[in-house]
PDB file of C-alpha atoms and ligand atoms in Angstrom:
ATOM      1  CA  MET Y   1     110.316  76.429  94.205  1.00  0.00           C
ATOM      2  CA  LYS Y   2     108.344  79.121  92.977  1.00  0.00           C
ATOM      3  CA  THR Y   3     106.693  81.914  95.202  1.00  0.00           C
ATOM      4  CA  TYR Y   4     103.165  81.755  94.305  1.00  0.00           C
ATOM      5  CA  ILE Y   5     101.464  85.313  93.839  1.00  0.00           C
ATOM      6  CA  VAL Y   6      97.742  84.498  93.344  1.00  0.00           C
ATOM      7  CA  GLY Y   7      95.000  87.200  92.710  1.00  0.00           C
ATOM      8  CA  ASN Y   8      91.363  86.221  94.003  1.00  0.00           C
ATOM      9  CA  TRP Y   9      89.092  88.934  92.329  1.00  0.00           C
ATOM     10  CA  LYS Y  10      85.973  87.345  93.856  1.00  0.00           C
ATOM     11  CA  LEU Y  11      82.653  88.668  92.270  1.00  0.00           C
ATOM     12  CA  ASN Y  12      84.571  92.008  90.649  1.00  0.00           C
ATOM     13  CA  PHE Y  13      85.007  93.472  87.163  1.00  0.00           C
ATOM     14  CA  THR Y  14      82.899  92.696  84.288  1.00  0.00           C
ATOM     15  CA  VAL Y  15      84.347  90.364  81.416  1.00  0.00           C
ATOM     16  CA  GLY Y  16      85.444  93.317  79.657  1.00  0.00           C
ATOM     17  CA  GLU Y  17      87.099  95.440  82.661  1.00  0.00           C
ATOM     18  CA  ALA Y  18      88.691  91.625  83.658  1.00  0.00           C
ATOM     19  CA  SER Y  19      90.015  92.226  80.306  1.00  0.00           C
ATOM     20  CA  ILE Y  20      91.657  95.476  80.331  1.00  0.00           C
ATOM     21  CA  TYR Y  21      93.270  94.347  83.726  1.00  0.00           C
ATOM     22  CA  LEU Y  22      94.547  91.150  81.735  1.00  0.00           C
ATOM     23  CA  HIS Y  23      96.419  93.158  78.826  1.00  0.00           C
ATOM     24  CA  LYS Y  24      98.081  95.997  80.979  1.00  0.00           C
ATOM     25  CA  LEU Y  25      99.452  93.161  83.668  1.00  0.00           C
ATOM     26  CA  LEU Y  26     100.992  91.250  80.702  1.00  0.00           C
ATOM     27  CA  LYS Y  27     102.325  94.458  79.641  1.00  0.00           C
ATOM     28  CA  ALA Y  28     103.912  94.885  82.792  1.00  0.00           C
ATOM     29  CA  LEU Y  29     104.837  91.465  83.946  1.00  0.00           C
ATOM     30  CA  PRO Y  30     107.880  90.080  82.517  1.00  0.00           C
ATOM     31  CA  ASN Y  31     108.584  86.384  82.106  1.00  0.00           C
ATOM     32  CA  TYR Y  32     109.544  85.593  86.047  1.00  0.00           C
ATOM     33  CA  ARG Y  33     111.065  81.941  86.103  1.00  0.00           C
ATOM     34  CA  ASP Y  34     110.646  81.286  89.827  1.00  0.00           C
ATOM     35  CA  ILE Y  35     107.351  83.810  90.491  1.00  0.00           C
ATOM     36  CA  GLU Y  36     103.864  81.842  89.434  1.00  0.00           C
ATOM     37  CA  VAL Y  37     101.518  84.835  88.523  1.00  0.00           C
ATOM     38  CA  VAL Y  38      98.160  83.421  89.362  1.00  0.00           C
ATOM     39  CA  VAL Y  39      94.922  85.436  88.718  1.00  0.00           C
ATOM     40  CA  ALA Y  40      91.589  84.221  89.453  1.00  0.00           C
ATOM     41  CA  PRO Y  41      88.466  85.848  87.622  1.00  0.00           C
ATOM     42  CA  SER Y  42      84.940  85.045  87.633  1.00  0.00           C
ATOM     43  CA  THR Y  43      83.600  81.823  85.462  1.00  0.00           C
ATOM     44  CA  ILE Y  44      82.339  83.393  82.951  1.00  0.00           C
ATOM     45  CA  ALA Y  45      85.742  85.897  82.198  1.00  0.00           C
ATOM     46  CA  LEU Y  46      87.634  83.178  82.356  1.00  0.00           C
ATOM     47  CA  GLN Y  47      87.309  81.316  79.088  1.00  0.00           C
ATOM     48  CA  PRO Y  48      87.726  84.665  76.546  1.00  0.00           C
ATOM     49  CA  LEU Y  49      90.340  85.427  79.550  1.00  0.00           C
ATOM     50  CA  SER Y  50      92.300  82.264  78.517  1.00  0.00           C
ATOM     51  CA  LEU Y  51      92.312  82.701  75.196  1.00  0.00           C
ATOM     52  CA  GLN Y  52      94.334  86.408  76.054  1.00  0.00           C
ATOM     53  CA  VAL Y  53      96.424  85.201  78.502  1.00  0.00           C
ATOM     54  CA  ASP Y  54     100.216  84.519  77.683  1.00  0.00           C
ATOM     55  CA  ARG Y  55     101.053  80.850  79.761  1.00  0.00           C
ATOM     56  CA  HIS Y  56     104.362  81.800  80.057  1.00  0.00           C
ATOM     57  CA  LYS Y  57     103.879  84.464  82.154  1.00  0.00           C
ATOM     58  CA  MET Y  58     100.961  83.668  84.113  1.00  0.00           C
ATOM     59  CA  LYS Y  59      97.899  81.365  84.443  1.00  0.00           C
ATOM     60  CA  LEU Y  60      94.635  81.520  85.455  1.00  0.00           C
ATOM     61  CA  ALA Y  61      92.549  79.963  88.379  1.00  0.00           C
ATOM     62  CA  ALA Y  62      89.041  79.340  88.800  1.00  0.00           C
ATOM     63  CA  GLN Y  63      87.466  80.269  91.777  1.00  0.00           C
ATOM     64  CA  ASN Y  64      85.277  77.678  92.080  1.00  0.00           C
ATOM     65  CA  ALA Y  65      83.411  74.750  89.720  1.00  0.00           C
ATOM     66  CA  PHE Y  66      81.599  71.574  90.754  1.00  0.00           C
ATOM     67  CA  TYR Y  67      82.851  67.821  91.574  1.00  0.00           C
ATOM     68  CA  ARG Y  68      80.302  66.269  88.775  1.00  0.00           C
ATOM     69  CA  ASP Y  69      81.384  66.743  85.596  1.00  0.00           C
ATOM     70  CA  TYR Y  70      78.118  66.818  83.891  1.00  0.00           C
ATOM     71  CA  GLY Y  71      74.633  65.768  84.654  1.00  0.00           C
ATOM     72  CA  ALA Y  72      71.237  67.785  86.074  1.00  0.00           C
ATOM     73  CA  PHE Y  73      73.168  70.293  88.130  1.00  0.00           C
ATOM     74  CA  THR Y  74      71.290  73.583  87.342  1.00  0.00           C
ATOM     75  CA  GLY Y  75      73.953  76.767  87.289  1.00  0.00           C
ATOM     76  CA  GLU Y  76      76.555  75.033  87.845  1.00  0.00           C
ATOM     77  CA  THR Y  77      80.160  74.703  86.143  1.00  0.00           C
ATOM     78  CA  SER Y  78      82.319  71.663  86.247  1.00  0.00           C
ATOM     79  CA  PHE Y  79      86.292  70.914  86.799  1.00  0.00           C
ATOM     80  CA  LEU Y  80      85.498  68.821  83.048  1.00  0.00           C
ATOM     81  CA  GLN Y  81      84.483  72.089  81.356  1.00  0.00           C
ATOM     82  CA  LEU Y  82      87.472  74.283  82.501  1.00  0.00           C
ATOM     83  CA  ARG Y  83      90.007  71.827  82.001  1.00  0.00           C
ATOM     84  CA  GLY Y  84      92.652  73.668  79.643  1.00  0.00           C
ATOM     85  CA  VAL Y  85      90.823  77.036  80.568  1.00  0.00           C
ATOM     86  CA  ALA Y  86      92.029  77.035  84.087  1.00  0.00           C
ATOM     87  CA  ASP Y  87      95.466  75.885  85.387  1.00  0.00           C
ATOM     88  CA  TYR Y  88      94.434  76.250  89.005  1.00  0.00           C
ATOM     89  CA  ALA Y  89      91.264  76.512  91.145  1.00  0.00           C
ATOM     90  CA  ILE Y  90      90.286  77.742  94.407  1.00  0.00           C
ATOM     91  CA  VAL Y  91      88.751  75.586  96.558  1.00  0.00           C
ATOM     92  CA  GLY Y  92      87.275  75.629 100.119  1.00  0.00           C
ATOM     93  CA  HIS Y  93      87.734  79.204 100.231  1.00  0.00           C
ATOM     94  CA  SER Y  94      85.959  80.625 103.546  1.00  0.00           C
ATOM     95  CA  GLU Y  95      83.736  82.529 101.484  1.00  0.00           C
ATOM     96  CA  ARG Y  96      82.227  79.195  99.803  1.00  0.00           C
ATOM     97  CA  ARG Y  97      82.269  77.406 103.472  1.00  0.00           C
ATOM     98  CA  TYR Y  98      80.549  80.010 105.297  1.00  0.00           C
ATOM     99  CA  ILE Y  99      78.182  82.111 102.605  1.00  0.00           C
ATOM    100  CA  PHE Y 100      77.314  78.571 100.336  1.00  0.00           C
ATOM    101  CA  GLY Y 101      77.457  76.072 103.216  1.00  0.00           C
ATOM    102  CA  GLU Y 102      80.574  73.876 101.646  1.00  0.00           C
ATOM    103  CA  ASP Y 103      81.688  71.747 103.866  1.00  0.00           C
ATOM    104  CA  ASP Y 104      84.817  69.103 104.232  1.00  0.00           C
ATOM    105  CA  LYS Y 105      83.534  66.589 102.053  1.00  0.00           C
ATOM    106  CA  THR Y 106      82.065  69.027  99.480  1.00  0.00           C
ATOM    107  CA  THR Y 107      85.737  70.247  99.588  1.00  0.00           C
ATOM    108  CA  GLN Y 108      86.904  67.078  99.253  1.00  0.00           C
ATOM    109  CA  LYS Y 109      85.318  66.097  95.976  1.00  0.00           C
ATOM    110  CA  LYS Y 110      86.513  68.921  94.294  1.00  0.00           C
ATOM    111  CA  VAL Y 111      90.447  68.811  95.259  1.00  0.00           C
ATOM    112  CA  ALA Y 112      89.638  65.057  93.589  1.00  0.00           C
ATOM    113  CA  ALA Y 113      87.728  66.851  90.610  1.00  0.00           C
ATOM    114  CA  ALA Y 114      90.127  69.393  90.228  1.00  0.00           C
ATOM    115  CA  ILE Y 115      93.549  66.898  90.355  1.00  0.00           C
ATOM    116  CA  ARG Y 116      91.235  64.764  87.965  1.00  0.00           C
ATOM    117  CA  ASN Y 117      90.886  67.577  85.254  1.00  0.00           C
ATOM    118  CA  LYS Y 118      94.276  68.644  85.352  1.00  0.00           C
ATOM    119  CA  ILE Y 119      93.654  71.452  87.287  1.00  0.00           C
ATOM    120  CA  THR Y 120      95.553  72.282  90.535  1.00  0.00           C
ATOM    121  CA  PRO Y 121      93.240  72.841  93.634  1.00  0.00           C
ATOM    122  CA  ILE Y 122      94.327  75.580  96.199  1.00  0.00           C
ATOM    123  CA  LEU Y 123      92.822  74.573  99.221  1.00  0.00           C
ATOM    124  CA  CYS Y 124      92.137  77.141 101.760  1.00  0.00           C
ATOM    125  CA  VAL Y 125      92.375  76.148 105.124  1.00  0.00           C
ATOM    126  CA  GLY Y 126      91.806  78.531 107.879  1.00  0.00           C
ATOM    127  CA  GLU Y 127      89.486  79.165 111.361  1.00  0.00           C
ATOM    128  CA  THR Y 128      87.238  81.517 112.668  1.00  0.00           C
ATOM    129  CA  GLU Y 129      87.768  84.292 114.938  1.00  0.00           C
ATOM    130  CA  SER Y 130      85.690  82.845 117.487  1.00  0.00           C
ATOM    131  CA  GLU Y 131      86.897  79.179 116.943  1.00  0.00           C
ATOM    132  CA  ARG Y 132      90.497  80.751 117.036  1.00  0.00           C
ATOM    133  CA  ALA Y 133      89.123  82.348 121.166  1.00  0.00           C
ATOM    134  CA  PHE Y 134      87.867  79.188 121.649  1.00  0.00           C
ATOM    135  CA  GLY Y 135      91.123  77.733 120.991  1.00  0.00           C
ATOM    136  CA  GLU Y 136      90.158  75.183 118.255  1.00  0.00           C
ATOM    137  CA  THR Y 137      92.769  76.123 115.439  1.00  0.00           C
ATOM    138  CA  VAL Y 138      94.834  73.225 115.798  1.00  0.00           C
ATOM    139  CA  ASP Y 139      91.498  70.662 115.086  1.00  0.00           C
ATOM    140  CA  VAL Y 140      89.992  73.873 112.606  1.00  0.00           C
ATOM    141  CA  ILE Y 141      92.826  73.619 109.963  1.00  0.00           C
ATOM    142  CA  SER Y 142      93.117  69.572 110.774  1.00  0.00           C
ATOM    143  CA  ASP Y 143      90.026  69.276 109.916  1.00  0.00           C
ATOM    144  CA  GLN Y 144      89.841  71.345 106.771  1.00  0.00           C
ATOM    145  CA  LEU Y 145      92.980  69.643 105.744  1.00  0.00           C
ATOM    146  CA  ILE Y 146      92.503  66.425 106.224  1.00  0.00           C
ATOM    147  CA  GLY Y 147      89.167  66.583 105.085  1.00  0.00           C
ATOM    148  CA  GLY Y 148      89.997  68.400 102.034  1.00  0.00           C
ATOM    149  CA  LEU Y 149      93.438  65.791 100.514  1.00  0.00           C
ATOM    150  CA  THR Y 150      90.857  62.828 101.682  1.00  0.00           C
ATOM    151  CA  ASP Y 151      90.931  61.703  98.029  1.00  0.00           C
ATOM    152  CA  VAL Y 152      94.390  62.744  96.908  1.00  0.00           C
ATOM    153  CA  ALA Y 153      96.601  60.123  96.348  1.00  0.00           C
ATOM    154  CA  ASP Y 154     100.849  60.135  97.667  1.00  0.00           C
ATOM    155  CA  ASP Y 155     101.449  60.515  93.659  1.00  0.00           C
ATOM    156  CA  ASP Y 156      99.292  63.342  93.335  1.00  0.00           C
ATOM    157  CA  LEU Y 157     100.259  65.503  96.341  1.00  0.00           C
ATOM    158  CA  ASP Y 158     102.807  67.460  93.867  1.00  0.00           C
ATOM    159  CA  LYS Y 159      99.435  68.400  92.555  1.00  0.00           C
ATOM    160  CA  VAL Y 160      97.884  70.843  95.183  1.00  0.00           C
ATOM    161  CA  VAL Y 161      98.350  74.066  96.660  1.00  0.00           C
ATOM    162  CA  ILE Y 162      97.471  75.053 100.297  1.00  0.00           C
ATOM    163  CA  ALA Y 163      96.446  78.024 101.281  1.00  0.00           C
ATOM    164  CA  TYR Y 164      96.640  78.844 105.075  1.00  0.00           C
ATOM    165  CA  GLU Y 165      93.832  82.172 105.265  1.00  0.00           C
ATOM    166  CA  PRO Y 166      92.888  82.753 108.620  1.00  0.00           C
ATOM    167  CA  VAL Y 167      89.049  83.991 108.007  1.00  0.00           C
ATOM    168  CA  TRP Y 168      89.154  86.854 110.659  1.00  0.00           C
ATOM    169  CA  ALA Y 169      92.061  88.245 109.099  1.00  0.00           C
ATOM    170  CA  ILE Y 170      90.113  88.161 105.069  1.00  0.00           C
ATOM    171  CA  SER Y 171      89.060  91.817 104.264  1.00  0.00           C
ATOM    172  CA  SER Y 172      86.394  90.983 101.907  1.00  0.00           C
ATOM    173  CA  THR Y 173      83.497  93.037 103.947  1.00  0.00           C
ATOM    174  CA  LYS Y 174      85.181  94.656 106.941  1.00  0.00           C
ATOM    175  CA  ALA Y 175      88.246  96.191 107.739  1.00  0.00           C
ATOM    176  CA  ALA Y 176      89.921  93.114 109.443  1.00  0.00           C
ATOM    177  CA  LYS Y 177      92.720  92.128 111.687  1.00  0.00           C
ATOM    178  CA  LEU Y 178      95.978  91.416 110.631  1.00  0.00           C
ATOM    179  CA  ALA Y 179      97.455  87.945 111.155  1.00  0.00           C
ATOM    180  CA  ALA Y 180     101.062  88.456 112.864  1.00  0.00           C
ATOM    181  CA  PRO Y 181     103.719  86.796 110.878  1.00  0.00           C
ATOM    182  CA  ASP Y 182     104.764  84.694 114.107  1.00  0.00           C
ATOM    183  CA  GLU Y 183     100.977  83.066 113.870  1.00  0.00           C
ATOM    184  CA  VAL Y 184     101.432  82.598 110.559  1.00  0.00           C
ATOM    185  CA  ALA Y 185     104.800  80.821 111.023  1.00  0.00           C
ATOM    186  CA  GLU Y 186     102.921  78.645 113.835  1.00  0.00           C
ATOM    187  CA  ALA Y 187      99.881  77.933 111.109  1.00  0.00           C
ATOM    188  CA  VAL Y 188     102.146  77.141 107.976  1.00  0.00           C
ATOM    189  CA  ALA Y 189     104.221  74.748 110.553  1.00  0.00           C
ATOM    190  CA  LEU Y 190     101.415  72.635 111.336  1.00  0.00           C
ATOM    191  CA  ILE Y 191     100.012  72.589 108.400  1.00  0.00           C
ATOM    192  CA  ARG Y 192     103.260  70.980 106.698  1.00  0.00           C
ATOM    193  CA  LYS Y 193     103.713  68.728 109.804  1.00  0.00           C
ATOM    194  CA  ILE Y 194     100.550  67.126 108.618  1.00  0.00           C
ATOM    195  CA  LEU Y 195     101.137  66.598 105.807  1.00  0.00           C
ATOM    196  CA  VAL Y 196     104.412  64.919 106.621  1.00  0.00           C
ATOM    197  CA  ASP Y 197     102.660  63.171 108.863  1.00  0.00           C
ATOM    198  CA  THR Y 198     100.406  61.544 106.197  1.00  0.00           C
ATOM    199  CA  TYR Y 199     102.419  61.732 103.025  1.00  0.00           C
ATOM    200  CA  GLY Y 200     105.795  61.461 104.589  1.00  0.00           C
ATOM    201  CA  GLU Y 201     108.849  64.264 104.285  1.00  0.00           C
ATOM    202  CA  LYS Y 202     109.661  64.168 100.472  1.00  0.00           C
ATOM    203  CA  SER Y 203     106.366  64.571  99.290  1.00  0.00           C
ATOM    204  CA  ALA Y 204     104.921  67.086 102.005  1.00  0.00           C
ATOM    205  CA  LYS Y 205     107.892  69.475 101.377  1.00  0.00           C
ATOM    206  CA  GLU Y 206     107.097  69.987  98.039  1.00  0.00           C
ATOM    207  CA  VAL Y 207     103.518  71.380  98.706  1.00  0.00           C
ATOM    208  CA  PRO Y 208     103.334  74.866  98.821  1.00  0.00           C
ATOM    209  CA  ILE Y 209     101.565  76.489 101.188  1.00  0.00           C
ATOM    210  CA  LEU Y 210     100.590  80.442 100.569  1.00  0.00           C
ATOM    211  CA  PHE Y 211      99.647  82.601 103.326  1.00  0.00           C
ATOM    212  CA  GLY Y 212      96.418  84.766 102.332  1.00  0.00           C
ATOM    213  CA  GLY Y 213      94.814  87.436 104.922  1.00  0.00           C
ATOM    214  CA  SER Y 214      94.502  91.338 103.809  1.00  0.00           C
ATOM    215  CA  VAL Y 215      97.672  91.384 101.952  1.00  0.00           C
ATOM    216  CA  ASN Y 216      98.772  94.446 100.328  1.00  0.00           C
ATOM    217  CA  PRO Y 217     102.848  96.034  98.679  1.00  0.00           C
ATOM    218  CA  SER Y 218     103.249  96.871 102.799  1.00  0.00           C
ATOM    219  CA  ASN Y 219     102.441  93.534 104.819  1.00  0.00           C
ATOM    220  CA  ALA Y 220     103.827  91.469 101.677  1.00  0.00           C
ATOM    221  CA  GLY Y 221     107.333  90.973 102.192  1.00  0.00           C
ATOM    222  CA  ALA Y 222     106.836  90.469 106.198  1.00  0.00           C
ATOM    223  CA  TYR Y 223     104.427  87.742 104.850  1.00  0.00           C
ATOM    224  CA  LEU Y 224     106.888  86.396 102.296  1.00  0.00           C
ATOM    225  CA  THR Y 225     109.507  85.788 104.793  1.00  0.00           C
ATOM    226  CA  VAL Y 226     107.722  83.745 107.398  1.00  0.00           C
ATOM    227  CA  PRO Y 227     109.268  80.858 106.887  1.00  0.00           C
ATOM    228  CA  GLY Y 228     107.445  77.999 105.729  1.00  0.00           C
ATOM    229  CA  VAL Y 229     105.418  80.652 103.555  1.00  0.00           C
ATOM    230  CA  ASN Y 230     105.558  79.876  99.796  1.00  0.00           C
ATOM    231  CA  GLY Y 231     103.326  82.460  98.122  1.00  0.00           C
ATOM    232  CA  LEU Y 232     100.344  84.794  98.749  1.00  0.00           C
ATOM    233  CA  LEU Y 233      96.696  84.895  97.997  1.00  0.00           C
ATOM    234  CA  ILE Y 234      95.321  88.063  98.113  1.00  0.00           C
ATOM    235  CA  GLY Y 235      92.017  89.003  97.605  1.00  0.00           C
ATOM    236  CA  GLY Y 236      91.587  93.111  97.576  1.00  0.00           C
ATOM    237  CA  SER Y 237      94.526  94.536  97.016  1.00  0.00           C
ATOM    238  CA  SER Y 238      94.262  92.201  94.059  1.00  0.00           C
ATOM    239  CA  LEU Y 239      91.525  94.356  92.431  1.00  0.00           C
ATOM    240  CA  ILE Y 240      94.287  97.203  92.046  1.00  0.00           C
ATOM    241  CA  LEU Y 241      96.502  96.736  88.983  1.00  0.00           C
ATOM    242  CA  SER Y 242      99.900  98.358  90.598  1.00  0.00           C
ATOM    243  CA  GLU Y 243      98.881  97.010  93.994  1.00  0.00           C
ATOM    244  CA  PHE Y 244      99.451  93.525  92.481  1.00  0.00           C
ATOM    245  CA  THR Y 245     102.069  94.421  90.425  1.00  0.00           C
ATOM    246  CA  ASP Y 246     103.979  95.667  93.478  1.00  0.00           C
ATOM    247  CA  ILE Y 247     103.340  93.085  95.595  1.00  0.00           C
ATOM    248  CA  ILE Y 248     104.757  90.862  92.725  1.00  0.00           C
ATOM    249  CA  GLU Y 249     107.921  92.891  92.508  1.00  0.00           C
ATOM    250  CA  VAL Y 250     107.990  92.544  96.371  1.00  0.00           C
ATOM    251  CA  ALA Y 251     108.053  88.860  95.591  1.00  0.00           C
ATOM    252  CA  LYS Y 252     111.061  88.809  93.581  1.00  0.00           C
ATOM    253  CA  ARG Y 253     112.731  90.858  95.714  1.00  0.00           C
ATOM    254  CA  VAL Y 254     111.996  88.848  98.291  1.00  0.00           C
ATOM    255  CA  LYS Y 255     113.441  85.872  96.217  1.00  0.00           C
ATOM    256  CA  SER Y 256     116.783  87.381  95.349  1.00  0.00           C
TER     257      SER Y 256
HETATM  258  C1  LIG Q 301      90.755  85.818 100.067  1.00  0.00           C
HETATM  259  O1  LIG Q 301      89.702  86.300 100.139  1.00  0.00           O
HETATM  260  O2  LIG Q 301      91.017  85.095 100.282  1.00  0.00           O
HETATM  261  C2  LIG Q 301      91.937  87.301 100.775  1.00  0.00           C
HETATM  262  C3  LIG Q 301      92.319  86.891 101.245  1.00  0.00           C
HETATM  263  O3  LIG Q 301      91.113  88.270 100.469  1.00  0.00           O
HETATM  264  P1  LIG Q 301      91.796  89.559 101.054  1.00  0.00           P
HETATM  265  O4  LIG Q 301      93.075  90.094 100.527  1.00  0.00           O
HETATM  266  O5  LIG Q 301      91.337  90.813 100.773  1.00  0.00           O
HETATM  267  O6  LIG Q 301      92.386  89.412 102.577  1.00  0.00           O
END
């Protein structure tokens, strides 16, 4: 399986800044066959960047899209409109869940819409600090995972990527705590078990499971060597080109 290094730029960079970053990244990036490099710019930058990107070297992800293809949904962009523009889409990110109130039902429809439009959903699951404190981690991960995958047929499971992102370890607004590698291992093993129980061993084995939560060049190696982790979803550190390329280098070293 490839190692996935996915940068989530969130609400950062103008289109011009995103284009300059991409230009520099493409220049710095060799053609790694076993590392899937992906960045997720703002929706407005996706179209121009899709004309600029070299898909042999890396791919683009949407940070969000709406599950209906078209209609009276003011302000939305559909997965249909992103077809051919983005190869991946982040779905169920904790910022969508907790800032924008997206529940498992919405996430489920978005996962299905992404697959329908040939976009690979990166389904994010993870517990909040208080859910962990109340011993609800297993239930939360199970609900988000099973909920998000409800409409995914057995044959389509190979079109899905899962990201375990404990909300308490994401550093978007505050200095976050770091997840310990054994905590990540435990959650990733749970995710794999749920996939095996639902879809069978053979299909479940093929699903990449990423970790995200304050990943940077210094801790990337530790997370990438956690058993069952197939890649990283990176927020803050992906905004600094040198850090993102350093993380890609770490992935290459771990892989070899
Ligand atoms: C994220 O928001 O997906 C994320 C992992 O952010 P950070 O790396 O900044 O914690």
